[in-house]
Amino acid sequence: MNLHESVDNKTIEYGSDLAWSKARPVIAEQASLIFDKQKFFAQVMGDMNLAKKVLKIFMDEAPLLMRGLEKAVNDGALESCQAIAHKIAGTAGSISALSLWSAAKQMEQAVLEKENVNLRLMKDEVLLQFDLFKRVIGWWGVLDI
């Protein structure tokens, strides 16, 4: 299902660049909840080259993890869901991707505790938080995406 909105007498699809540009000011105010830039740069001792290397490694690995998570959820493979969510949470935490860490950690915990949850919704939240993280580091020019 695609969501649409009328902006300046034009219909735009949510997820499009135009829709995102309209939402950007709201999201920008919340950027520190998505990525704690100060904490991350403290971890890399303010070294921009090291920061870029660390983020590049994450950005190279993350799409594989996201696809793996999608497959595990689609297959109903709970152990794989838990393991992949754990890895996403660990790596997200290490780079101060706070909202991604939180979404992945919640998914991991739900599977571990065998809660009756909708894994598809949780997976969608992890993917959304990953997308927001990419956008935030792109805005701040930390990494060209």
XYZ file of N, CA and C in Angstrom:
435
model
N 0.831 -1.172 0.000
C 0.000 0.000 0.000
C 0.876 1.236 0.000
N 0.687 2.127 -0.918
C 1.435 3.375 -0.982
C 0.618 4.484 -0.353
N 1.262 5.316 0.428
C 0.608 6.469 1.010
C 0.942 7.684 0.172
N -0.035 8.548 -0.028
C 0.155 9.726 -0.855
C -0.312 10.956 -0.104
N 0.205 12.098 -0.508
C -0.187 13.367 0.082
C -0.153 14.421 -1.003
N -1.054 15.375 -0.896
C -1.060 16.483 -1.843
C -0.213 17.612 -1.270
N 0.817 18.007 -2.004
C 1.692 19.101 -1.606
C 1.813 20.027 -2.800
N 1.464 21.297 -2.589
C 1.539 22.276 -3.673
C 0.831 21.766 -4.922
N -0.366 21.236 -4.742
C -1.189 20.711 -5.834
C -0.547 19.552 -6.584
N 0.403 18.870 -5.962
C 1.027 17.684 -6.556
C 0.792 16.519 -5.602
N 0.588 15.349 -6.153
C 0.466 14.164 -5.315
C 1.839 13.533 -5.217
N 2.275 13.300 -3.992
C 3.582 12.682 -3.786
C 3.406 11.389 -3.014
N 4.284 10.484 -3.246
C 4.254 9.195 -2.564
C 5.207 9.260 -1.379
N 4.730 8.800 -0.209
C 5.624 8.755 0.934
C 6.793 7.846 0.604
N 7.955 8.262 1.038
C 9.170 7.526 0.718
C 9.896 8.170 -0.447
N 9.214 9.038 -1.197
C 9.872 9.719 -2.305
C 10.760 10.830 -1.756
N 11.680 11.319 -2.576
C 12.570 12.394 -2.143
C 11.797 13.638 -1.761
N 10.742 13.971 -2.516
C 9.953 15.152 -2.202
C 9.253 14.982 -0.858
N 8.690 13.823 -0.631
C 8.027 13.576 0.659
C 9.038 13.672 1.788
N 10.224 13.112 1.564
C 11.238 13.144 2.609
C 11.685 14.567 2.884
N 11.847 15.383 1.846
C 12.293 16.760 2.055
C 11.281 17.535 2.876
N 9.992 17.217 2.735
C 8.961 17.879 3.532
C 9.056 17.443 4.999
N 9.469 16.209 5.239
C 9.556 15.679 6.599
C 10.899 15.982 7.248
N 11.886 16.375 6.464
C 13.244 16.536 6.965
C 13.365 17.439 8.194
N 12.709 18.611 8.267
C 12.878 19.439 9.464
C 12.447 18.732 10.746
N 11.372 17.975 10.685
C 10.900 17.247 11.864
C 11.923 16.189 12.247
N 12.379 15.440 11.262
C 13.339 14.370 11.525
C 14.668 14.958 12.003
N 15.099 16.066 11.410
C 16.379 16.664 11.782
C 16.409 17.024 13.261
N 15.276 17.469 13.798
C 15.207 17.794 15.226
C 15.408 16.549 16.074
N 15.092 15.405 15.540
C 15.206 14.159 16.290
C 16.463 13.379 15.924
N 17.337 13.984 15.126
C 18.504 13.267 14.612
C 19.394 12.708 15.712
N 19.523 13.427 16.827
C 20.394 12.930 17.893
C 19.818 11.690 18.569
N 18.508 11.449 18.393
C 17.919 10.218 18.918
C 18.180 9.046 17.979
N 18.481 9.362 16.736
C 18.766 8.344 15.731
C 20.252 7.992 15.745
N 21.089 9.027 15.805
C 22.543 8.844 15.791
C 23.155 9.838 16.766
N 23.816 9.329 17.804
C 24.482 10.190 18.779
C 25.876 10.504 18.248
N 25.910 11.558 17.446
C 27.151 11.948 16.769
C 28.264 12.261 17.773
N 27.949 12.960 18.848
C 28.972 13.318 19.838
C 29.578 12.077 20.479
N 28.731 11.146 20.861
C 29.229 9.916 21.491
C 30.087 9.118 20.512
N 29.615 9.012 19.265
C 30.379 8.262 18.276
C 31.746 8.891 18.039
N 31.773 10.222 17.875
C 33.056 10.868 17.628
C 33.971 10.802 18.845
N 33.403 10.756 20.044
C 34.222 10.553 21.237
C 34.852 9.159 21.202
N 34.082 8.165 20.734
C 34.608 6.798 20.650
C 35.767 6.686 19.663
N 35.728 7.478 18.586
C 36.812 7.434 17.596
C 37.799 8.580 17.823
N 37.734 9.167 19.019
C 38.637 10.241 19.446
C 38.667 11.406 18.457
N 37.519 11.705 17.860
C 37.402 12.843 16.956
C 38.079 12.659 15.609
N 38.536 11.462 15.325
C 39.251 11.180 14.070
C 38.238 10.926 12.949
N 38.059 11.924 12.072
C 37.065 11.820 11.000
C 37.390 10.665 10.052
N 38.661 10.436 9.765
C 39.019 9.321 8.876
C 38.628 7.978 9.485
N 38.892 7.814 10.778
C 38.511 6.577 11.453
C 36.986 6.452 11.500
N 36.315 7.561 11.776
C 34.843 7.548 11.806
C 34.299 7.070 10.471
N 34.827 7.598 9.388
C 34.350 7.202 8.063
C 34.634 5.733 7.777
N 35.803 5.261 8.197
C 36.134 3.842 7.985
C 35.178 2.931 8.744
N 34.925 3.266 10.007
C 34.037 2.452 10.834
C 32.625 2.446 10.247
N 32.130 3.629 9.874
C 30.784 3.711 9.302
C 30.696 3.006 7.955
N 31.752 3.090 7.166
C 31.744 2.407 5.867
C 31.655 0.896 6.057
N 32.406 0.372 7.012
C 32.332 -1.068 7.299
C 30.902 -1.438 7.685
N 30.294 -0.648 8.562
C 28.917 -0.918 8.968
C 27.973 -0.834 7.779
N 28.118 0.208 6.967
C 27.217 0.404 5.834
C 27.406 -0.666 4.763
N 28.572 -1.270 4.695
C 28.788 -2.383 3.763
C 28.127 -3.668 4.275
N 28.156 -3.875 5.588
C 27.602 -5.095 6.188
C 26.106 -5.019 6.443
N 25.627 -3.840 6.794
C 24.234 -3.693 7.234
C 23.198 -4.158 6.214
N 23.341 -3.832 4.929
C 22.326 -4.316 3.978
C 22.222 -5.842 3.943
N 23.336 -6.529 4.119
C 23.298 -7.993 4.171
C 22.544 -8.467 5.409
N 22.770 -7.792 6.520
C 22.052 -8.144 7.745
C 20.554 -7.877 7.593
N 20.217 -6.757 6.969
C 18.801 -6.412 6.795
C 18.106 -7.441 5.891
N 18.782 -7.840 4.813
C 18.199 -8.868 3.942
C 18.078 -10.197 4.675
N 19.085 -10.521 5.475
C 19.038 -11.748 6.267
C 17.891 -11.727 7.264
N 17.663 -10.565 7.872
C 16.555 -10.433 8.813
C 15.219 -10.597 8.106
N 15.087 -9.983 6.943
C 13.847 -10.131 6.165
C 13.587 -11.595 5.829
N 14.630 -12.287 5.384
C 14.484 -13.699 5.028
C 14.115 -14.541 6.247
N 14.783 -14.293 7.359
C 14.500 -15.057 8.575
C 13.052 -14.854 9.030
N 12.571 -13.619 8.962
C 11.187 -13.344 9.354
C 10.227 -14.026 8.383
N 10.494 -13.886 7.085
C 9.627 -14.517 6.076
C 9.586 -16.033 6.224
N 10.725 -16.618 6.605
C 10.802 -18.069 6.775
C 10.310 -18.532 8.144
N 10.060 -17.596 9.047
C 9.644 -17.961 10.400
C 10.758 -18.603 11.208
N 11.991 -18.287 10.862
C 13.156 -18.871 11.526
C 13.518 -18.030 12.756
N 12.923 -18.372 13.888
C 13.073 -17.563 15.099
C 14.510 -17.465 15.593
N 15.243 -18.554 15.560
C 16.638 -18.506 16.021
C 17.465 -17.578 15.150
N 17.233 -17.620 13.852
C 17.947 -16.720 12.947
C 17.540 -15.270 13.185
N 16.246 -15.038 13.414
C 15.769 -13.676 13.720
C 16.496 -13.135 14.941
N 16.560 -13.964 15.977
C 17.214 -13.540 17.215
C 18.691 -13.263 16.986
N 19.378 -14.150 16.285
C 20.817 -13.993 16.065
C 21.122 -12.751 15.217
N 20.344 -12.532 14.183
C 20.587 -11.377 13.310
C 20.229 -10.081 14.043
N 19.118 -10.081 14.769
C 18.750 -8.892 15.550
C 19.839 -8.582 16.577
N 20.409 -9.628 17.183
C 21.499 -9.445 18.146
C 22.711 -8.786 17.476
N 23.069 -9.269 16.307
C 24.222 -8.704 15.595
C 23.954 -7.250 15.186
N 22.747 -6.974 14.709
C 22.399 -5.601 14.334
C 22.474 -4.699 15.563
N 21.911 -5.153 16.682
C 21.929 -4.354 17.907
C 23.366 -4.096 18.360
N 24.190 -5.115 18.307
C 25.580 -4.954 18.737
C 26.345 -3.963 17.893
N 26.221 -4.086 16.589
C 26.959 -3.172 15.720
C 26.359 -1.771 15.763
N 25.039 -1.673 15.836
C 24.397 -0.356 15.929
C 24.807 0.341 17.222
N 24.855 -0.406 18.300
C 25.274 0.172 19.576
C 26.703 0.669 19.537
N 27.555 -0.061 18.849
C 28.967 0.324 18.806
C 29.217 1.592 17.987
N 28.273 1.947 17.119
C 28.434 3.181 16.333
C 27.439 4.254 16.764
N 26.794 4.054 17.887
C 25.849 5.023 18.464
C 24.634 5.288 17.587
N 24.193 4.266 16.848
C 22.941 4.346 16.080
C 21.828 3.955 17.045
N 21.398 4.903 17.848
C 20.547 4.628 19.004
C 19.197 4.013 18.672
N 18.482 4.594 17.727
C 17.141 4.076 17.435
C 17.209 2.719 16.739
N 18.228 2.491 15.933
C 18.414 1.188 15.301
C 18.762 0.150 16.360
N 19.652 0.520 17.278
C 20.001 -0.375 18.381
C 18.749 -0.760 19.157
N 17.925 0.240 19.488
C 16.723 -0.006 20.278
C 15.749 -0.944 19.567
N 15.507 -0.697 18.285
C 14.563 -1.531 17.529
C 15.071 -2.971 17.425
N 16.354 -3.129 17.145
C 16.925 -4.475 17.022
C 16.944 -5.186 18.377
N 17.266 -4.450 19.427
C 17.305 -5.044 20.770
C 15.912 -5.500 21.200
N 14.889 -4.698 20.903
C 13.527 -5.089 21.239
C 13.127 -6.362 20.504
N 13.521 -6.458 19.247
C 13.204 -7.655 18.470
C 13.926 -8.869 19.047
N 15.196 -8.709 19.341
C 15.976 -9.805 19.919
C 15.339 -10.283 21.231
N 15.003 -9.344 22.109
C 14.409 -9.692 23.404
C 13.061 -10.388 23.244
N 12.252 -9.906 22.317
C 10.926 -10.500 22.096
C 11.056 -11.963 21.675
N 12.019 -12.228 20.800
C 12.218 -13.610 20.345
C 12.771 -14.459 21.486
N 13.749 -13.923 22.220
C 14.339 -14.674 23.337
C 13.307 -15.023 24.401
N 12.413 -14.077 24.666
C 11.406 -14.287 25.699
C 10.152 -14.965 25.163
N 10.211 -15.344 23.881
C 9.113 -16.047 23.222
C 7.774 -15.317 23.384
N 7.877 -13.976 23.267
C 6.663 -13.173 23.335
C 5.861 -13.358 22.057
N 4.574 -13.244 22.176
C 3.703 -13.336 21.007
C 3.679 -11.961 20.338
N 4.611 -11.757 19.423
C 4.739 -10.460 18.763
C 4.671 -10.641 17.250
N 4.421 -9.556 16.588
C 4.410 -9.561 15.135
C 5.829 -9.251 14.649
N 6.544 -10.293 14.267
C 7.933 -10.112 13.847
C 8.036 -9.273 12.580
N 7.034 -9.316 11.734
C 7.064 -8.497 10.516
C 7.055 -7.010 10.864
N 6.249 -6.628 11.832
C 6.227 -5.227 12.253
C 7.550 -4.829 12.901
N 8.090 -5.724 13.698
C 9.376 -5.430 14.343
C 10.488 -5.326 13.304
N 10.458 -6.207 12.320
C 11.443 -6.148 11.237
C 11.305 -4.845 10.470
N 10.063 -4.437 10.197
C 9.830 -3.173 9.494
C 10.383 -1.993 10.287
N 10.264 -2.044 11.603
C 10.799 -0.970 12.448
C 12.326 -0.947 12.377
N 12.957 -2.100 12.388
C 14.416 -2.165 12.262
C 14.837 -1.570 10.921
N 14.151 -1.942 9.849
C 14.491 -1.413 8.523
C 14.274 0.095 8.450
N 13.203 0.585 9.052
C 12.936 2.026 9.083
C 14.047 2.755 9.825
N 14.442 2.231 10.962
C 15.491 2.885 11.750
C 16.833 2.853 11.031
N 17.091 1.806 10.273
C 18.308 1.758 9.474
C 18.258 2.839 8.397
N 17.112 2.991 7.744
C 16.957 4.019 6.718
C 17.140 5.412 7.315
N 16.556 5.660 8.463
C 16.713 6.962 9.121
C 18.168 7.216 9.486
N 18.852 6.189 9.963
C 20.269 6.321 10.294
C 21.072 6.717 9.056
N 20.818 6.042 7.941
C 21.533 6.383 6.699
C 21.310 7.839 6.333
N 20.079 8.294 6.449
C 19.759 9.672 6.095
C 20.457 10.668 7.018
N 20.475 10.376 8.300
C 21.101 11.295 9.256
C 22.597 11.413 8.998
N 23.276 10.295 8.805
C 24.722 10.412 8.566
C 24.993 11.054 7.211
N 24.073 10.913 6.282
C 24.196 11.612 5.002
C 24.044 13.114 5.163
N 23.054 13.539 5.971
C 22.842 14.975 6.200
C 24.052 15.634 6.800
N 24.639 14.936 7.786
C 25.762 15.508 8.498
C 27.070 15.356 7.720
N 27.013 14.746 6.578
C 28.206 14.606 5.755
C 29.245 13.677 6.349
N 28.826 12.815 7.259
C 29.758 11.881 7.880
C 30.214 10.850 6.858
N 29.283 10.461 6.005
C 29.572 9.450 5.007
C 28.705 9.720 3.782
N 29.280 9.713 2.630
C 28.491 9.898 1.416
C 27.729 8.622 1.124
N 26.410 8.741 1.070
C 25.569 7.567 0.826
C 24.784 7.783 -0.429
